[in-house]
Short mmCIF file of C-alpha atoms and ligand atoms in Angstrom, two decimals:
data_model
loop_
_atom_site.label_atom_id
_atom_site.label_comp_id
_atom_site.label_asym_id
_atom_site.label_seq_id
_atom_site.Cartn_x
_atom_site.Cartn_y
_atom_site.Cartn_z
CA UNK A 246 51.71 232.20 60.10
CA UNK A 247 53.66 234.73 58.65
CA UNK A 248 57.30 234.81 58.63
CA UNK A 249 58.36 237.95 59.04
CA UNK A 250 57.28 239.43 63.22
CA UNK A 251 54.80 242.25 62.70
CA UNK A 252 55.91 245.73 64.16
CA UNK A 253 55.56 245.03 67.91
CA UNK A 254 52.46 246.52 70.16
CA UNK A 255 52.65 248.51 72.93
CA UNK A 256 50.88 246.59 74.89
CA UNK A 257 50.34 242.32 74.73
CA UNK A 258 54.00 241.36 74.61
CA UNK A 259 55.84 244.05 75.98
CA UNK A 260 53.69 244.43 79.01
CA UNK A 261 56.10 241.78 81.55
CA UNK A 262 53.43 241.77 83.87
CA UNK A 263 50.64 239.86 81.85
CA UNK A 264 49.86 236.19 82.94
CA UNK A 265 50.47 234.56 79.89
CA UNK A 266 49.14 230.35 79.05
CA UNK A 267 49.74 227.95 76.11
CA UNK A 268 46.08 229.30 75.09
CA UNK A 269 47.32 232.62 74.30
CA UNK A 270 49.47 230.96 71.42
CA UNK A 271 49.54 229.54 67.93
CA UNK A 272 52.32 226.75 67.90
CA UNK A 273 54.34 226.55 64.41
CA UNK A 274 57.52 224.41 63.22
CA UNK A 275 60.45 223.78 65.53
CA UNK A 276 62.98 225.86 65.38
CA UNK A 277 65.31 223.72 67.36
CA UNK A 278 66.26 221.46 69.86
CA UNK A 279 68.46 222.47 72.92
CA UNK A 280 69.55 220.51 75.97
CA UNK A 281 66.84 221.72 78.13
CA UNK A 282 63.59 221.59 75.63
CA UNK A 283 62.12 222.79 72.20
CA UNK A 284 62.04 226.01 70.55
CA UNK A 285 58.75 226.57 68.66
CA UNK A 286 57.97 229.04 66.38
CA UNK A 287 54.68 230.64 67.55
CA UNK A 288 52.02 233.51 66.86
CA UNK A 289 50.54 235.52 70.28
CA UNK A 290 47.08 235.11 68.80
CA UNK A 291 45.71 238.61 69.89
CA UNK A 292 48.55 240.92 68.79
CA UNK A 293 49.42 238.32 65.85
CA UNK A 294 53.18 238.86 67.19
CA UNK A 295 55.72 236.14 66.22
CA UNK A 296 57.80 235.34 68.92
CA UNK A 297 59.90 232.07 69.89
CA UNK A 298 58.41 229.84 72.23
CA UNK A 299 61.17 227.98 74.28
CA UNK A 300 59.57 224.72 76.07
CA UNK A 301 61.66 223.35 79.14
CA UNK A 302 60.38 220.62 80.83
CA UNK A 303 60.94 220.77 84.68
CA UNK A 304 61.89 217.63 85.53
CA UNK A 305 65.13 218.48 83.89
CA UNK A 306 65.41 221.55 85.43
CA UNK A 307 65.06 219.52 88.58
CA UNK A 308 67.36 216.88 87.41
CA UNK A 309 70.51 219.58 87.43
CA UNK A 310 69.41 220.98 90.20
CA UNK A 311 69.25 224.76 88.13
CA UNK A 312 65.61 226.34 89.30
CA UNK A 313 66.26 229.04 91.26
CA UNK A 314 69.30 229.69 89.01
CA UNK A 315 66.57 229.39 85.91
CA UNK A 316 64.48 231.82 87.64
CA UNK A 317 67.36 234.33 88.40
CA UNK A 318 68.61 234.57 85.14
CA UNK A 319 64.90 234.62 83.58
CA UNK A 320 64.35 237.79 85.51
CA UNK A 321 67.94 239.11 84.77
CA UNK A 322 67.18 238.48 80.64
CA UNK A 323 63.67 240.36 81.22
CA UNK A 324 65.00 243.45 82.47
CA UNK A 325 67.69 243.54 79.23
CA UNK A 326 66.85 245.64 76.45
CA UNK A 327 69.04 245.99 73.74
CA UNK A 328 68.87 245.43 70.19
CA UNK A 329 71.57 243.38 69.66
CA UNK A 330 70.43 241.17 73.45
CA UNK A 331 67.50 238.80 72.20
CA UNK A 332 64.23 239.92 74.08
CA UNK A 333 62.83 237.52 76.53
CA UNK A 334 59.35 238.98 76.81
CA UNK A 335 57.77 236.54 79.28
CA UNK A 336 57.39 233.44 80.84
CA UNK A 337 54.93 231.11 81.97
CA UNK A 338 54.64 227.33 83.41
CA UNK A 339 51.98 224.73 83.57
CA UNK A 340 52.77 221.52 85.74
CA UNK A 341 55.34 219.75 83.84
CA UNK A 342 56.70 222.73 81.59
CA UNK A 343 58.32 225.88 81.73
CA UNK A 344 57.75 228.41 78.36
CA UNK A 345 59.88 231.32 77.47
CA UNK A 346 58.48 234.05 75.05
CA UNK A 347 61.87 234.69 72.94
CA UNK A 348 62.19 237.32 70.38
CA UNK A 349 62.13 235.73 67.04
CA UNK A 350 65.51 235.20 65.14
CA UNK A 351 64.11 234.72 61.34
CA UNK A 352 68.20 234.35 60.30
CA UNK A 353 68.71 231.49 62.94
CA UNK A 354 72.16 230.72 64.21
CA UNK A 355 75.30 232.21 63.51
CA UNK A 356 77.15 228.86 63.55
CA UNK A 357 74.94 227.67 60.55
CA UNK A 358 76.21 230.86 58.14
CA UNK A 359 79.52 230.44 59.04
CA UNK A 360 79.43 226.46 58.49
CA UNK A 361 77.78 227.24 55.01
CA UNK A 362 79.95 230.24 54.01
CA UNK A 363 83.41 228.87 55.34
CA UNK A 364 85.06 232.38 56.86
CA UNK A 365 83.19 235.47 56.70
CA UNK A 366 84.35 238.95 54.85
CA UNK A 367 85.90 241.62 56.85
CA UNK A 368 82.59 243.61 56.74
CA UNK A 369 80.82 241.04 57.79
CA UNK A 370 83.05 239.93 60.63
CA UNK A 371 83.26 243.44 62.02
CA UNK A 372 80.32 244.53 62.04
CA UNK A 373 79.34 240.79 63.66
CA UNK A 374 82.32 241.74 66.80
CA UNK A 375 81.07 245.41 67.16
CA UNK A 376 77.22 244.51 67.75
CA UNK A 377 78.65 242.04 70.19
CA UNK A 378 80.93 244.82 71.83
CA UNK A 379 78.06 247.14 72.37
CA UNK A 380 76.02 244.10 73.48
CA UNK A 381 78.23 242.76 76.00
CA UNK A 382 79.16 246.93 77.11
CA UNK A 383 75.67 247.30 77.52
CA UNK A 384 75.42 243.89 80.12
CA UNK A 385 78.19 244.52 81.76
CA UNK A 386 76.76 247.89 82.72
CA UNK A 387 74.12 245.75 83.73
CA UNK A 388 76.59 243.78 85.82
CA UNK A 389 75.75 240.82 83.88
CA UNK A 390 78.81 238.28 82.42
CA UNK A 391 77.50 236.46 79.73
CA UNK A 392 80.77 233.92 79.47
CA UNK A 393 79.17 231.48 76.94
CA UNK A 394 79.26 233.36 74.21
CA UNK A 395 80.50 231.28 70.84
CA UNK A 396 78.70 230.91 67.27
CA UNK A 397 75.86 228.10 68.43
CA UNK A 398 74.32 231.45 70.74
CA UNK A 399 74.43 234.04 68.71
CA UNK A 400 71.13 234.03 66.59
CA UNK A 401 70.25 236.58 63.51
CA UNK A 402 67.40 238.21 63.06
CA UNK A 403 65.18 238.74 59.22
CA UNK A 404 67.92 241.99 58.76
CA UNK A 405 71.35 239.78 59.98
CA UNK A 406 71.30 241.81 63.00
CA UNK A 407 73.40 239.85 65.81
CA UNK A 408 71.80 238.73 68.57
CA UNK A 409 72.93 236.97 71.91
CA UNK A 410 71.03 235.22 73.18
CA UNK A 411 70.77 231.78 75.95
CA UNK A 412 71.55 234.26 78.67
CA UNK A 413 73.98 232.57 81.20
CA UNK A 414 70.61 230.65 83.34
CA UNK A 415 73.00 227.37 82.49
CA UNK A 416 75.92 228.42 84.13
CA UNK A 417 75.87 225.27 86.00
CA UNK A 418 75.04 222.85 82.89
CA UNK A 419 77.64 225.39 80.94
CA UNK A 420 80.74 223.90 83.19
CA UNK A 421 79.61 220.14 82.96
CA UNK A 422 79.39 220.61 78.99
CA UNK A 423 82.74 221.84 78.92
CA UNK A 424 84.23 218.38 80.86
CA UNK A 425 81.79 216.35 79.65
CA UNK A 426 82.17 217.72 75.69
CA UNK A 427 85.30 219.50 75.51
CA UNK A 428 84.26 223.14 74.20
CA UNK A 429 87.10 224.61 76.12
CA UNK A 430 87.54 226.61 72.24
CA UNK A 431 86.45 229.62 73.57
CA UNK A 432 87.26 230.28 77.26
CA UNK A 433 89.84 232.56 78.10
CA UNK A 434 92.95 231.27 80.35
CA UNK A 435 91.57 231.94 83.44
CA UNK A 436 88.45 230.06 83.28
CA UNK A 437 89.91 226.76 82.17
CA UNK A 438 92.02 227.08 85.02
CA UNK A 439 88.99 227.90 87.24
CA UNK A 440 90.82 230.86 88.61
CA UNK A 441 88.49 233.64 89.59
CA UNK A 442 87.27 235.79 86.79
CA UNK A 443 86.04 239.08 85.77
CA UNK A 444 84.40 241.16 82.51
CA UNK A 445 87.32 240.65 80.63
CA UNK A 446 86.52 236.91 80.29
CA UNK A 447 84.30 238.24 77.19
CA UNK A 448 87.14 240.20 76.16
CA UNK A 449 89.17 237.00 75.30
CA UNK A 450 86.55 235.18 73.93
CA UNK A 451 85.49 238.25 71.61
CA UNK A 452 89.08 237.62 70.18
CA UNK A 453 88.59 233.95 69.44
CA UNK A 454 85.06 234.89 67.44
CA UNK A 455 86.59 237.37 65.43
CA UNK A 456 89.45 234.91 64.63
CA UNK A 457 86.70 232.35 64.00
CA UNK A 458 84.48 234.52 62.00
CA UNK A 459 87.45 234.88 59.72
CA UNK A 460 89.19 232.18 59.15
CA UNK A 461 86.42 229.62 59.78
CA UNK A 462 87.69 227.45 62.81
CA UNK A 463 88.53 228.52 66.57
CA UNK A 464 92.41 230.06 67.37
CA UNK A 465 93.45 226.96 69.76
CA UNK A 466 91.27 223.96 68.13
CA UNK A 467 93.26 220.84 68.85
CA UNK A 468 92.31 217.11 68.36
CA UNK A 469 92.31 216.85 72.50
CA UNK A 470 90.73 218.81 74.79
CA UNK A 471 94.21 218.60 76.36
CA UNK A 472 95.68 219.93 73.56
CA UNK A 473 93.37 223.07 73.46
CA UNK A 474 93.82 223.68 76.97
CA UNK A 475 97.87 223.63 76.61
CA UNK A 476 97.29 226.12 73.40
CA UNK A 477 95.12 228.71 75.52
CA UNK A 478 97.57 228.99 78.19
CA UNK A 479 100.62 229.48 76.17
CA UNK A 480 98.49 231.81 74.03
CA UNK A 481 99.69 229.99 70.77
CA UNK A 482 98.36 232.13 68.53
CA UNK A 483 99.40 232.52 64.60
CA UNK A 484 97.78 233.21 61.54
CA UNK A 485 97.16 230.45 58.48
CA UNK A 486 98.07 232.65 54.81
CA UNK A 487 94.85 231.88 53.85
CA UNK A 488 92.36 233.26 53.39
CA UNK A 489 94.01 236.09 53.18
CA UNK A 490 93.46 238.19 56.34
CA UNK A 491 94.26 242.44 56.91
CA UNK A 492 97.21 243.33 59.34
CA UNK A 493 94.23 245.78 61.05
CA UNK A 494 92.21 242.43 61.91
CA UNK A 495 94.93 240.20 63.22
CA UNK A 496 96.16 243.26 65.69
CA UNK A 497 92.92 243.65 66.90
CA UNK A 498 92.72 239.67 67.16
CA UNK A 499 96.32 240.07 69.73
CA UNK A 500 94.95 242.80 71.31
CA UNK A 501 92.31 240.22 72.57
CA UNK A 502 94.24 237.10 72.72
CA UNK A 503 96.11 238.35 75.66
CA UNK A 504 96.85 236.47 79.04
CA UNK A 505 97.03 239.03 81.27
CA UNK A 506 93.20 239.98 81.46
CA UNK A 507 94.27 243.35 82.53
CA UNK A 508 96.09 244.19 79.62
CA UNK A 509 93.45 243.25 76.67
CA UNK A 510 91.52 245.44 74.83
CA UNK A 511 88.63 247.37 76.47
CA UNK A 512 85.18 247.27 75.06
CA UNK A 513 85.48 250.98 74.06
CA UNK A 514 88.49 250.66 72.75
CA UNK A 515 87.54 247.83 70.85
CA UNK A 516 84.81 250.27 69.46
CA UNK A 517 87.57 252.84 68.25
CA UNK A 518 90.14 250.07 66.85
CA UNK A 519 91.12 250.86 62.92
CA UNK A 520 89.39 247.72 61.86
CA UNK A 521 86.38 248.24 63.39
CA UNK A 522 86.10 251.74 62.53
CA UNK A 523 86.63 251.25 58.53
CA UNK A 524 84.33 248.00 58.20
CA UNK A 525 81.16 247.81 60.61
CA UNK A 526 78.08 248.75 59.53
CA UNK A 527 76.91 251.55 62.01
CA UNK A 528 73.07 249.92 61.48
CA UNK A 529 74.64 246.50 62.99
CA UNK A 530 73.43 245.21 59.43
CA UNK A 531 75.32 242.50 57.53
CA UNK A 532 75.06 242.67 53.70
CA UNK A 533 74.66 238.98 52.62
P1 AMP B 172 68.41 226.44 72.68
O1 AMP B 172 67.59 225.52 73.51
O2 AMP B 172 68.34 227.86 73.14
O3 AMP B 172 69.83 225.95 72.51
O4 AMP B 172 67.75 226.47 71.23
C1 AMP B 172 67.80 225.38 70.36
C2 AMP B 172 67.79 225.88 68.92
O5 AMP B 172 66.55 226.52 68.61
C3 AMP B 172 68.84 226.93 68.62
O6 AMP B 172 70.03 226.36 68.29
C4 AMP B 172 68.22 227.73 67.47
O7 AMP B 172 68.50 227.10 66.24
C5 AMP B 172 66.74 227.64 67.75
N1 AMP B 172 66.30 228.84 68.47
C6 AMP B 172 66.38 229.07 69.79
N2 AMP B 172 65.87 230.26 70.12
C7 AMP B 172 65.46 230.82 68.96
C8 AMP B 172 64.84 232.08 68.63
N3 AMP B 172 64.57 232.97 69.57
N4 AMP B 172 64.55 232.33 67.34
C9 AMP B 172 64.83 231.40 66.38
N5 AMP B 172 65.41 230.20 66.63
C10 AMP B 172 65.73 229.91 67.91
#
């Protein structure tokens, strides 16, 4: 198996229509475990394309009561093509398992670099928040609110070109994580109030990555869930001295960070903010 994905073929893969089975595939290594199922890596054995093969076993599905939502959402992530949206070519399903064909992400999670590197550079961070701007533009187009986006979803591919990817099918397993694990870190004001909620929900949280990818830990971490919930809604925002951070980043950072979801930052204006503008690499490209 090789580790880079070929160039993609017209046809195999990219035709959504095919009726796919476990036959058509070479299984690899895992690539991970999620709450749902593996992720393998795998080889379509007539096109030799390396994709992801995500392995969900329906009972759980069953268990949380999330199939039709599943199915929605499948058919939602099919339809998006973007190249900073992970592809979800396909899926198929024997009788006790349901497999997604996923885009391969060679660079694996965000969340991993960042652990290992501490902060990232202003380059890096920048160009990171405007592939996610022109991402999340691009779905909400689409009328499609991601609202779980945070380091453990955002996958790289061989180039470090972002990708999001986990498209919101666990909307319903998202809200239970959030009681029963307390990763309230990146949900804007009105959503851990469970007031109703628009677009700009990925607004906010686009301020507390780029405040993450930067310093190295969420804006309104706290040793109590409690505790982070009281710092989001009083918006207690401030900046440590180190590392040492540009002026142009932390404006763009309370641009975002702002309660009134009417009054943050617009994706396009996101796209035309100083910061942005000086460090993002057009290509999406991160140099290591
Ligand atoms: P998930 O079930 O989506 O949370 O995936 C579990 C783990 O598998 C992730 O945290 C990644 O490390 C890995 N993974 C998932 N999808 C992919 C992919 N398309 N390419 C590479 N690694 C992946």
């Amino acid at each position: 198996m090789t580790a880079h994905p070929p160039k993609p073929t017209k046809q195999s893969l990219r035709s959504s229509k095919r009726q796919w089975s476990i036959s058509d595939f070479d299984i690899g290594k895992p690539l991970g475990k999620g709450k749902f199922g593996r992720v393998y890596l795998a080889r379509e054995i007539k096109s030799n394309y390396i994709i992801a093969l995500k392995v969900i076993f329906k009972e759980q599905i069953e268990k949380y009561r999330l199939h039709h939502q599943l199915r929605r959402e499948m058919e939602i992530q099919t339809g998006l093509r973007h190249p900073n949206v992970l592809r979800l070519y396909g899926w198929f399903h024997d009788a006790e398992r349901i497999f997604l064909i996923l885009e391969y992400a060679h660079g694996g999670e965000l969340y991993r670099q960042l652990r290992k590197l501490g902060h990232l550079s202003e380059r890096q961070a920048a160009t990171y928040i405007a592939s996610l701007t022109q991402a999340l533009a691009y779905c909400h187009e689409k009328d499609v609110i991601h609202r779980d986006i945070k380091p453990e979803n955002l996958l790289l591919d061989h180039e470090g070109r972002l990708k999001i990817a986990d498209f919101g099918w666990s909307v319903q397993s998202r809200s239970k994580r959030h009681t029963m694990c307390g990763t309230l870190d990146y949900l804007a004001p009105e959503m851990v109030e469970n007031k109703a909620h628009d677009y700009a929900v990925d607004n906010w949280t686009l301020g507390v990555l780029c405040y993450e990818f930067l310093y190295g830990v969420p804006p309104f971490e706290a040793e109590s869930q409690k505790d982070t919930f009281r710092r989001i809604m009083k918006v207690d925002l401030s900046f440590p001295s180190t590392p040492d951070v540009s002026a142009e980043a932390k404006n763009l950072i309370t641009r975002l960070l702002v309660k009134d979801s009417s009054k943050r930052l617009s994706l396009p204006k996101i796209l035309e903010h100083p910061w942005i503008v000086k460090n993002a690499d057009p290509m999406g490209i991160c140099p290591k």
